[in-house]
Amino acid sequence: MEKILYCKPGEIEGKSFEIIGEELQKRGIVIPKEQEAVTKRVIHTTADFDYAETLVFSEHAVEKARQLILEGADIVTDTNMALAGINKKVLARFGGKAHCFMADETVASLAKERNVTRAAVSMEFAAKLHKPVIFAVGNAPTALLRLYDYIQDGTFLPAFVIGVPVGFVNVEAAKERILETSVPHIVNRGRKGGSNVAAAICNALLYELGR
Amino acid sequence: MEKILYCKPGEIEGKSFEIIGEELQKRGIVIPKEQEAVTKRVIHTTADFDYAETLVFSEHAVEKARQLILEGADIVTDTNMALAGINKKVLARFGGKAHCFMADETVASLAKERNVTRAAVSMEFAAKLHKPVIFAVGNAPTALLRLYDYIQDGTFLPAFVIGVPVGFVNVEAAKERILETSVPHIVNRGRKGGSNVAAAICNALLYELGR
């Protein structure tokens, strides 16, 4: 049977990142330095090396996102799981807050009334925060589509979009819409993504600042 | 550009499951009827068809887990993200509660004192609930190893183990240990898994009962 390595608590993460680095090298994949922390943390969270080939970063995306965090930007996500996973302590150190409006009762009733998704309505709530917002979409393509409409009609401009919903219907198309825009972004092309991926990207951005 | 399908809120999930069914068929993969809801929901959560080949179910695992839920079993998970994702309303309808002890301060201080992981200590807290417990491990192999030790020394028997931690160090070996035991289980062989997968499996078990 495979042996268990004895590790002190806290050592496992370092060893894991070493292994990820080695395997990327074996596969001949070179991640640009600026993107390394994000891509490796997503692989760490999923054990899925596909992400090394599908994550798309707009120019200087990581630098821009970190600058926004340093300036106190909030993070709005479309899933309570991602909200649970985001390191809110580090974010708070710079004056930022993480939000998820999905469980808000007003969001639910407005969505029902208008026959749209709660995710779409929750983006509208986020637009009213009146401060720079990093969107971390891990679930609902309709959240990305609502943001795309905002960007197109110019009524609200997200400061940054992490577009990593997962799924089989409208997910790929919604991500492509965001890739077209000039809003700084990190998007995972294709079907894959999820709340865990959204949280991992946020944390990769945060941890470097929190050290 | 790929077109966006117009879907009413609520329709997307049904369409997604249809697509998953079609693609499994195209790949020639036949999922045993009893396992279908779980396997498809995991694929729905990850967009990763690998799970159709790596999820391992002990005999009548789904039936046994559902019976436990009907009898009021609690669910204990090793991540707050999974806790956020599990449908606690449906669980509560049968008298069950979902717990995660990872953020408990006593867990943290005991772990530090003994130089073990918080996940291992949190399993010990779960063992003291004095009711049947379904364990949903989405993150820490050390949680599975602590449960394995319990099973081996006979001091505590988990009612059911969902063993789907993700990672690169000790994850595969810890899962293999659980596969050896006679405790009813759903385990994802290999490196893949995660809190999203743990929550998806719990919800697949719960939704059928909640309808």
Short mmCIF file of N, CA, C and O in Angstrom, two decimals, chain A residues 1-10 12 15-16 19-20 23 27 43-49 51 80-82 84-86 111 115-118 141-142 145 148 166-170 172-174 176-177 180 191-197 199, chain B residues 1-10 12 15-16 19-20 23 27 43-49 51 80-82 84-86 111 115-118 141-142 145 148 166-170 172-174 176-177 180 191-197 199:
data_model
loop_
_atom_site.label_atom_id
_atom_site.label_comp_id
_atom_site.label_asym_id
_atom_site.label_seq_id
_atom_site.Cartn_x
_atom_site.Cartn_y
_atom_site.Cartn_z
N MET A 1 0.85 -1.20 0.00
CA MET A 1 0.00 0.00 0.00
C MET A 1 0.88 1.25 0.00
O MET A 1 1.96 1.23 0.58
N GLU A 2 0.39 2.29 -0.64
CA GLU A 2 1.15 3.55 -0.70
C GLU A 2 1.42 4.05 0.72
O GLU A 2 0.53 4.06 1.56
N LYS A 3 2.65 4.47 0.93
CA LYS A 3 3.01 4.93 2.27
C LYS A 3 2.48 6.34 2.53
O LYS A 3 2.31 7.14 1.63
N ILE A 4 2.26 6.61 3.81
CA ILE A 4 1.87 7.96 4.21
C ILE A 4 3.15 8.71 4.58
O ILE A 4 3.94 8.23 5.39
N LEU A 5 3.35 9.86 3.97
CA LEU A 5 4.48 10.72 4.33
C LEU A 5 4.18 11.39 5.65
O LEU A 5 3.08 11.92 5.85
N TYR A 6 5.15 11.39 6.56
CA TYR A 6 4.89 12.15 7.77
C TYR A 6 5.15 13.63 7.50
O TYR A 6 6.23 14.02 7.06
N CYS A 7 4.17 14.45 7.72
CA CYS A 7 4.31 15.89 7.53
C CYS A 7 3.85 16.61 8.77
O CYS A 7 2.82 16.25 9.34
N LYS A 8 4.56 17.63 9.15
CA LYS A 8 4.05 18.52 10.19
C LYS A 8 2.89 19.30 9.59
O LYS A 8 2.92 19.65 8.40
N PRO A 9 1.88 19.62 10.43
CA PRO A 9 0.80 20.47 9.90
C PRO A 9 1.43 21.73 9.30
O PRO A 9 2.33 22.31 9.89
N GLY A 10 0.98 22.14 8.16
CA GLY A 10 1.54 23.35 7.54
C GLY A 10 2.58 23.02 6.48
O GLY A 10 2.86 23.83 5.61
N ILE A 12 2.32 20.45 4.39
CA ILE A 12 1.70 19.80 3.23
C ILE A 12 1.51 20.78 2.06
O ILE A 12 1.78 20.43 0.92
N LYS A 15 4.81 21.31 0.17
CA LYS A 15 5.15 20.12 -0.60
C LYS A 15 4.26 20.00 -1.83
O LYS A 15 4.71 19.62 -2.91
N SER A 16 2.97 20.31 -1.66
CA SER A 16 2.03 20.21 -2.76
C SER A 16 2.42 21.17 -3.88
O SER A 16 2.42 20.80 -5.07
N ILE A 19 5.30 19.82 -5.83
CA ILE A 19 4.89 18.76 -6.76
C ILE A 19 4.21 19.38 -7.99
O ILE A 19 4.47 18.99 -9.13
N ILE A 20 3.35 20.35 -7.76
CA ILE A 20 2.66 21.00 -8.88
C ILE A 20 3.68 21.64 -9.83
O ILE A 20 3.60 21.50 -11.05
N GLU A 23 5.42 18.92 -11.84
CA GLU A 23 4.58 18.30 -12.87
C GLU A 23 4.30 19.25 -14.03
O GLU A 23 4.21 18.82 -15.18
N ARG A 27 5.30 18.50 -17.92
CA ARG A 27 4.35 18.65 -19.02
C ARG A 27 4.79 19.73 -20.01
O ARG A 27 4.08 20.02 -20.98
N ILE A 43 -4.79 24.80 -9.36
CA ILE A 43 -4.45 23.38 -9.52
C ILE A 43 -4.41 22.69 -8.16
O ILE A 43 -4.89 21.57 -7.99
N HIS A 44 -3.91 23.40 -7.16
CA HIS A 44 -3.86 22.87 -5.80
C HIS A 44 -5.26 22.55 -5.27
O HIS A 44 -5.47 21.57 -4.56
N THR A 45 -6.22 23.37 -5.68
CA THR A 45 -7.60 23.24 -5.19
C THR A 45 -8.39 22.17 -5.93
O THR A 45 -9.39 21.68 -5.43
N THR A 46 -7.95 21.85 -7.15
CA THR A 46 -8.72 20.95 -8.01
C THR A 46 -7.98 19.68 -8.39
O THR A 46 -8.59 18.72 -8.88
N ALA A 47 -6.64 19.66 -8.20
CA ALA A 47 -5.78 18.58 -8.70
C ALA A 47 -6.01 18.38 -10.20
O ALA A 47 -5.92 17.27 -10.71
N ASP A 48 -6.29 19.46 -10.89
CA ASP A 48 -6.63 19.38 -12.31
C ASP A 48 -5.71 20.31 -13.11
O ASP A 48 -5.85 21.54 -13.04
N PHE A 49 -4.78 19.70 -13.85
CA PHE A 49 -3.79 20.49 -14.59
C PHE A 49 -4.37 21.15 -15.84
O PHE A 49 -3.70 21.97 -16.45
N TYR A 51 -6.37 23.41 -15.91
CA TYR A 51 -6.46 24.85 -15.66
C TYR A 51 -5.22 25.60 -16.13
O TYR A 51 -5.31 26.78 -16.45
N ASN A 80 -22.39 31.18 -1.81
CA ASN A 80 -22.02 31.20 -0.40
C ASN A 80 -20.83 30.30 -0.10
O ASN A 80 -20.11 30.51 0.87
N MET A 81 -20.61 29.28 -0.95
CA MET A 81 -19.43 28.44 -0.76
C MET A 81 -18.16 29.23 -1.00
O MET A 81 -17.20 29.13 -0.24
N ALA A 82 -18.14 30.00 -2.07
CA ALA A 82 -16.95 30.83 -2.34
C ALA A 82 -16.77 31.84 -1.22
O ALA A 82 -15.66 32.03 -0.72
N ALA A 84 -17.54 31.50 1.83
CA ALA A 84 -16.97 30.79 2.98
C ALA A 84 -15.48 30.55 2.79
O ALA A 84 -14.72 30.51 3.76
N GLY A 85 -15.06 30.38 1.54
CA GLY A 85 -13.67 30.02 1.28
C GLY A 85 -12.70 31.18 1.18
O GLY A 85 -11.50 31.02 1.36
N ILE A 86 -13.22 32.36 0.87
CA ILE A 86 -12.35 33.54 0.68
C ILE A 86 -11.78 33.98 2.03
O ILE A 86 -12.50 34.05 3.02
N ALA A 111 -36.08 38.50 -8.08
CA ALA A 111 -35.77 37.54 -9.14
C ALA A 111 -37.05 36.83 -9.59
O ALA A 111 -37.32 36.67 -10.78
N ASN A 115 -38.70 37.12 -13.15
CA ASN A 115 -38.39 35.87 -13.84
C ASN A 115 -36.96 35.82 -14.39
O ASN A 115 -36.71 35.44 -15.53
N VAL A 116 -36.04 36.28 -13.54
CA VAL A 116 -34.61 36.17 -13.85
C VAL A 116 -33.95 35.42 -12.69
O VAL A 116 -34.60 35.13 -11.69
N THR A 117 -32.67 35.12 -12.84
CA THR A 117 -32.01 34.38 -11.76
C THR A 117 -31.65 35.30 -10.59
O THR A 117 -31.46 36.50 -10.77
N ARG A 118 -31.54 34.68 -9.42
CA ARG A 118 -31.07 35.44 -8.26
C ARG A 118 -29.66 35.97 -8.50
O ARG A 118 -29.31 37.06 -8.06
N PRO A 141 -23.62 31.54 -14.87
CA PRO A 141 -23.34 32.30 -16.08
C PRO A 141 -24.21 33.55 -16.18
O PRO A 141 -23.77 34.57 -16.71
N THR A 142 -25.42 33.50 -15.63
CA THR A 142 -26.29 34.68 -15.69
C THR A 142 -25.70 35.86 -14.93
O THR A 142 -25.99 37.01 -15.25
N LEU A 145 -23.40 37.35 -17.45
CA LEU A 145 -24.16 38.00 -18.53
C LEU A 145 -24.72 39.34 -18.04
O LEU A 145 -24.75 40.31 -18.80
N TYR A 148 -21.91 41.67 -18.13
CA TYR A 148 -21.62 42.02 -19.53
C TYR A 148 -22.58 43.11 -20.01
O TYR A 148 -22.16 44.08 -20.64
N VAL A 166 -18.99 27.20 -13.51
CA VAL A 166 -18.83 25.83 -14.01
C VAL A 166 -20.16 25.41 -14.60
O VAL A 166 -21.21 25.80 -14.11
N GLY A 167 -20.12 24.61 -15.66
CA GLY A 167 -21.40 24.08 -16.11
C GLY A 167 -21.51 23.82 -17.58
O GLY A 167 -20.55 23.98 -18.34
N PHE A 168 -22.73 23.46 -17.97
CA PHE A 168 -22.97 22.91 -19.29
C PHE A 168 -23.88 23.77 -20.15
O PHE A 168 -24.01 23.53 -21.33
N VAL A 169 -24.53 24.75 -19.54
CA VAL A 169 -25.47 25.58 -20.30
C VAL A 169 -25.07 27.05 -20.15
O VAL A 169 -25.06 27.59 -19.05
N ASN A 170 -24.71 27.67 -21.26
CA ASN A 170 -24.39 29.11 -21.32
C ASN A 170 -23.09 29.51 -20.62
O ASN A 170 -22.74 30.69 -20.62
N GLU A 172 -19.83 28.55 -21.20
CA GLU A 172 -18.73 28.90 -22.08
C GLU A 172 -19.00 30.22 -22.79
O GLU A 172 -18.12 31.07 -22.91
N ALA A 173 -20.23 30.39 -23.25
CA ALA A 173 -20.58 31.61 -23.99
C ALA A 173 -20.48 32.84 -23.08
O ALA A 173 -19.98 33.89 -23.50
N ALA A 174 -20.93 32.71 -21.84
CA ALA A 174 -20.88 33.85 -20.92
C ALA A 174 -19.44 34.26 -20.64
O ALA A 174 -19.10 35.45 -20.57
N GLU A 176 -16.91 33.84 -22.69
CA GLU A 176 -16.37 34.48 -23.91
C GLU A 176 -16.79 35.94 -23.98
O GLU A 176 -16.03 36.79 -24.43
N ARG A 177 -18.01 36.23 -23.54
CA ARG A 177 -18.47 37.62 -23.53
C ARG A 177 -17.53 38.49 -22.68
O ARG A 177 -17.14 39.58 -23.08
N GLU A 180 -14.17 39.37 -24.18
CA GLU A 180 -14.25 40.44 -25.20
C GLU A 180 -14.10 41.84 -24.63
O GLU A 180 -13.81 42.77 -25.38
N ARG A 191 -15.85 24.75 -19.81
CA ARG A 191 -16.92 24.43 -18.87
C ARG A 191 -16.49 24.46 -17.41
O ARG A 191 -17.31 24.59 -16.52
N LYS A 192 -15.20 24.27 -17.19
CA LYS A 192 -14.75 24.06 -15.81
C LYS A 192 -14.64 25.36 -15.02
O LYS A 192 -14.46 26.43 -15.57
N GLY A 193 -14.68 25.20 -13.72
CA GLY A 193 -14.59 26.31 -12.79
C GLY A 193 -15.30 25.89 -11.52
O GLY A 193 -15.35 24.71 -11.20
N GLY A 194 -15.86 26.85 -10.80
CA GLY A 194 -16.62 26.51 -9.61
C GLY A 194 -16.32 27.46 -8.46
O GLY A 194 -15.40 28.28 -8.54
N SER A 195 -17.09 27.28 -7.40
CA SER A 195 -16.93 28.16 -6.24
C SER A 195 -15.55 27.95 -5.61
O SER A 195 -14.94 28.90 -5.12
N ASN A 196 -15.05 26.70 -5.65
CA ASN A 196 -13.73 26.44 -5.09
C ASN A 196 -12.64 27.16 -5.91
O ASN A 196 -11.69 27.70 -5.36
N VAL A 197 -12.83 27.19 -7.22
CA VAL A 197 -11.86 27.87 -8.10
C VAL A 197 -11.93 29.39 -7.88
O VAL A 197 -10.90 30.06 -7.79
N ALA A 199 -12.82 30.93 -5.15
CA ALA A 199 -12.20 31.23 -3.86
C ALA A 199 -10.68 31.09 -3.94
O ALA A 199 -9.94 31.91 -3.38
N MET B 1 -20.02 34.21 -32.48
CA MET B 1 -19.92 33.89 -31.06
C MET B 1 -21.01 32.88 -30.66
O MET B 1 -22.10 32.92 -31.23
N GLU B 2 -20.67 32.03 -29.72
CA GLU B 2 -21.64 31.03 -29.25
C GLU B 2 -22.89 31.74 -28.73
O GLU B 2 -22.82 32.72 -28.02
N LYS B 3 -24.03 31.21 -29.10
CA LYS B 3 -25.28 31.84 -28.69
C LYS B 3 -25.61 31.49 -27.24
O LYS B 3 -25.23 30.45 -26.73
N ILE B 4 -26.34 32.39 -26.62
CA ILE B 4 -26.83 32.14 -25.28
C ILE B 4 -28.23 31.55 -25.40
O ILE B 4 -29.09 32.11 -26.08
N LEU B 5 -28.43 30.39 -24.79
CA LEU B 5 -29.77 29.77 -24.77
C LEU B 5 -30.63 30.53 -23.79
O LEU B 5 -30.20 30.80 -22.67
N TYR B 6 -31.85 30.85 -24.20
CA TYR B 6 -32.72 31.45 -23.20
C TYR B 6 -33.31 30.36 -22.31
O TYR B 6 -33.92 29.41 -22.78
N CYS B 7 -33.06 30.47 -21.03
CA CYS B 7 -33.60 29.50 -20.07
C CYS B 7 -34.32 30.24 -18.97
O CYS B 7 -33.84 31.26 -18.50
N LYS B 8 -35.44 29.71 -18.55
CA LYS B 8 -36.06 30.24 -17.33
C LYS B 8 -35.19 29.81 -16.15
O LYS B 8 -34.59 28.73 -16.19
N PRO B 9 -35.13 30.65 -15.10
CA PRO B 9 -34.38 30.22 -13.92
C PRO B 9 -34.94 28.86 -13.46
O PRO B 9 -36.14 28.67 -13.43
N GLY B 10 -34.08 27.96 -13.15
CA GLY B 10 -34.55 26.63 -12.71
C GLY B 10 -34.47 25.61 -13.83
O GLY B 10 -34.42 24.41 -13.57
N ILE B 12 -32.03 25.48 -16.09
CA ILE B 12 -30.64 25.20 -16.45
C ILE B 12 -30.16 23.87 -15.85
O ILE B 12 -29.51 23.08 -16.53
N LYS B 15 -31.48 20.89 -17.88
CA LYS B 15 -30.78 20.80 -19.17
C LYS B 15 -29.36 20.28 -18.98
O LYS B 15 -28.86 19.50 -19.78
N SER B 16 -28.71 20.74 -17.91
CA SER B 16 -27.33 20.32 -17.65
C SER B 16 -27.28 18.81 -17.41
O SER B 16 -26.41 18.12 -17.95
N ILE B 19 -27.56 16.95 -20.64
CA ILE B 19 -26.29 16.96 -21.39
C ILE B 19 -25.30 15.97 -20.78
O ILE B 19 -24.63 15.21 -21.50
N ILE B 20 -25.22 15.95 -19.45
CA ILE B 20 -24.31 15.02 -18.78
C ILE B 20 -24.67 13.57 -19.13
O ILE B 20 -23.80 12.76 -19.46
N GLU B 23 -23.61 12.83 -22.70
CA GLU B 23 -22.16 12.71 -22.89
C GLU B 23 -21.61 11.43 -22.25
O GLU B 23 -20.67 10.82 -22.77
N ARG B 27 -19.61 8.49 -24.30
CA ARG B 27 -18.34 7.94 -23.83
C ARG B 27 -18.45 6.46 -23.50
O ARG B 27 -17.48 5.85 -23.06
N ILE B 43 -20.35 15.47 -11.43
CA ILE B 43 -19.94 15.97 -12.75
C ILE B 43 -20.54 17.36 -13.00
O ILE B 43 -19.87 18.26 -13.52
N HIS B 44 -21.76 17.56 -12.57
CA HIS B 44 -22.44 18.85 -12.70
C HIS B 44 -21.67 19.94 -11.95
O HIS B 44 -21.59 21.09 -12.40
N THR B 45 -21.07 19.59 -10.84
CA THR B 45 -20.37 20.54 -9.97
C THR B 45 -18.96 20.84 -10.46
O THR B 45 -18.38 21.86 -10.10
N THR B 46 -18.40 19.93 -11.24
CA THR B 46 -16.99 20.05 -11.63
C THR B 46 -16.78 20.15 -13.14
O THR B 46 -15.70 20.52 -13.59
N ALA B 47 -17.81 19.79 -13.91
CA ALA B 47 -17.68 19.65 -15.38
C ALA B 47 -16.53 18.70 -15.73
O ALA B 47 -15.86 18.88 -16.74
N ASP B 48 -16.32 17.72 -14.88
CA ASP B 48 -15.18 16.82 -15.05
C ASP B 48 -15.68 15.37 -15.09
O ASP B 48 -16.10 14.83 -14.06
N PHE B 49 -15.63 14.78 -16.29
CA PHE B 49 -16.16 13.43 -16.46
C PHE B 49 -15.25 12.34 -15.88
O PHE B 49 -15.64 11.19 -15.80
N TYR B 51 -14.69 11.86 -12.95
CA TYR B 51 -15.34 11.32 -11.75
C TYR B 51 -16.19 10.09 -12.04
O TYR B 51 -16.39 9.25 -11.16
N ASN B 80 -15.28 24.54 5.88
CA ASN B 80 -16.41 25.46 5.98
C ASN B 80 -17.07 25.71 4.63
O ASN B 80 -18.24 26.06 4.57
N MET B 81 -16.31 25.52 3.55
CA MET B 81 -16.92 25.67 2.23
C MET B 81 -17.95 24.57 1.99
O MET B 81 -19.04 24.83 1.48
N ALA B 82 -17.61 23.34 2.33
CA ALA B 82 -18.57 22.25 2.16
C ALA B 82 -19.78 22.50 3.06
O ALA B 82 -20.93 22.35 2.63
N ALA B 84 -20.99 25.27 3.95
CA ALA B 84 -21.82 26.30 3.32
C ALA B 84 -22.64 25.72 2.16
O ALA B 84 -23.74 26.18 1.87
N GLY B 85 -22.10 24.69 1.51
CA GLY B 85 -22.75 24.16 0.32
C GLY B 85 -23.80 23.09 0.59
O GLY B 85 -24.69 22.86 -0.25
N ILE B 86 -23.71 22.43 1.74
CA ILE B 86 -24.65 21.34 2.04
C ILE B 86 -26.04 21.90 2.33
O ILE B 86 -26.18 22.89 3.04
N ALA B 111 -4.80 21.14 18.49
CA ALA B 111 -3.99 20.74 17.34
C ALA B 111 -2.56 21.26 17.49
O ALA B 111 -1.59 20.55 17.27
N ASN B 115 0.67 19.05 17.94
CA ASN B 115 1.36 19.08 16.64
C ASN B 115 0.72 18.13 15.62
O ASN B 115 1.39 17.38 14.92
N VAL B 116 -0.61 18.17 15.58
CA VAL B 116 -1.35 17.45 14.54
C VAL B 116 -2.25 18.47 13.82
O VAL B 116 -2.29 19.64 14.21
N THR B 117 -2.93 18.03 12.79
CA THR B 117 -3.76 18.99 12.05
C THR B 117 -5.08 19.24 12.79
O THR B 117 -5.57 18.39 13.53
N ARG B 118 -5.64 20.40 12.51
CA ARG B 118 -6.97 20.71 13.05
C ARG B 118 -8.00 19.71 12.53
O ARG B 118 -8.93 19.34 13.24
N PRO B 141 -6.54 14.93 4.05
CA PRO B 141 -6.28 13.50 4.17
C PRO B 141 -6.10 13.09 5.64
O PRO B 141 -6.45 11.97 6.03
N THR B 142 -5.58 14.01 6.46
CA THR B 142 -5.39 13.68 7.88
C THR B 142 -6.73 13.40 8.58
O THR B 142 -6.75 12.64 9.55
N LEU B 145 -7.32 9.81 7.75
CA LEU B 145 -6.38 8.95 8.49
C LEU B 145 -6.80 8.82 9.95
O LEU B 145 -6.68 7.74 10.53
N TYR B 148 -9.59 6.44 9.96
CA TYR B 148 -9.06 5.09 9.74
C TYR B 148 -8.51 4.50 11.05
O TYR B 148 -8.77 3.34 11.38
N VAL B 166 -8.91 16.49 -1.79
CA VAL B 166 -8.19 16.78 -3.03
C VAL B 166 -6.75 17.07 -2.67
O VAL B 166 -6.48 17.62 -1.60
N GLY B 167 -5.82 16.67 -3.52
CA GLY B 167 -4.46 17.08 -3.24
C GLY B 167 -3.37 16.16 -3.69
O GLY B 167 -3.63 15.14 -4.33
N PHE B 168 -2.16 16.53 -3.30
CA PHE B 168 -0.96 15.92 -3.85
C PHE B 168 -0.14 15.16 -2.82
O PHE B 168 0.78 14.44 -3.18
N VAL B 169 -0.43 15.34 -1.54
CA VAL B 169 0.36 14.69 -0.51
C VAL B 169 -0.57 13.87 0.40
O VAL B 169 -1.46 14.44 1.04
N ASN B 170 -0.38 12.58 0.40
CA ASN B 170 -1.11 11.64 1.28
C ASN B 170 -2.58 11.47 0.93
O ASN B 170 -3.29 10.70 1.60
N GLU B 172 -4.11 10.28 -1.92
CA GLU B 172 -4.45 9.00 -2.54
C GLU B 172 -4.33 7.86 -1.52
O GLU B 172 -5.20 6.99 -1.45
N ALA B 173 -3.27 7.90 -0.74
CA ALA B 173 -3.05 6.83 0.24
C ALA B 173 -4.14 6.82 1.31
O ALA B 173 -4.63 5.76 1.70
N ALA B 174 -4.55 8.00 1.75
CA ALA B 174 -5.59 8.08 2.79
C ALA B 174 -6.91 7.52 2.27
O ALA B 174 -7.64 6.82 2.98
N GLU B 176 -7.23 5.23 -0.05
CA GLU B 176 -7.09 3.77 -0.16
C GLU B 176 -7.32 3.09 1.18
O GLU B 176 -7.89 2.01 1.25
N ARG B 177 -6.88 3.74 2.27
CA ARG B 177 -7.09 3.18 3.60
C ARG B 177 -8.60 3.01 3.85
O ARG B 177 -9.04 1.99 4.36
N GLU B 180 -10.31 0.13 2.14
CA GLU B 180 -10.04 -1.19 2.76
C GLU B 180 -11.02 -1.56 3.85
O GLU B 180 -11.12 -2.72 4.22
N ARG B 191 -6.26 11.82 -6.94
CA ARG B 191 -5.99 13.11 -6.33
C ARG B 191 -7.19 14.03 -6.25
O ARG B 191 -7.22 14.95 -5.44
N LYS B 192 -8.13 13.81 -7.15
CA LYS B 192 -9.21 14.79 -7.27
C LYS B 192 -10.27 14.67 -6.19
O LYS B 192 -10.48 13.60 -5.61
N GLY B 193 -10.99 15.75 -6.00
CA GLY B 193 -12.05 15.83 -5.00
C GLY B 193 -12.18 17.29 -4.61
O GLY B 193 -11.88 18.17 -5.40
N GLY B 194 -12.60 17.54 -3.37
CA GLY B 194 -12.68 18.91 -2.90
C GLY B 194 -13.96 19.16 -2.13
O GLY B 194 -14.86 18.31 -2.08
N SER B 195 -14.01 20.34 -1.54
CA SER B 195 -15.18 20.69 -0.73
C SER B 195 -16.43 20.76 -1.60
O SER B 195 -17.53 20.39 -1.15
N ASN B 196 -16.28 21.20 -2.85
CA ASN B 196 -17.43 21.26 -3.75
C ASN B 196 -17.95 19.85 -4.06
O ASN B 196 -19.16 19.62 -4.13
N VAL B 197 -17.03 18.90 -4.20
CA VAL B 197 -17.42 17.51 -4.48
C VAL B 197 -18.09 16.90 -3.24
O VAL B 197 -19.11 16.22 -3.34
N ALA B 199 -19.74 18.48 -0.92
CA ALA B 199 -21.08 19.07 -0.79
C ALA B 199 -22.02 18.50 -1.85
O ALA B 199 -23.19 18.20 -1.57
#
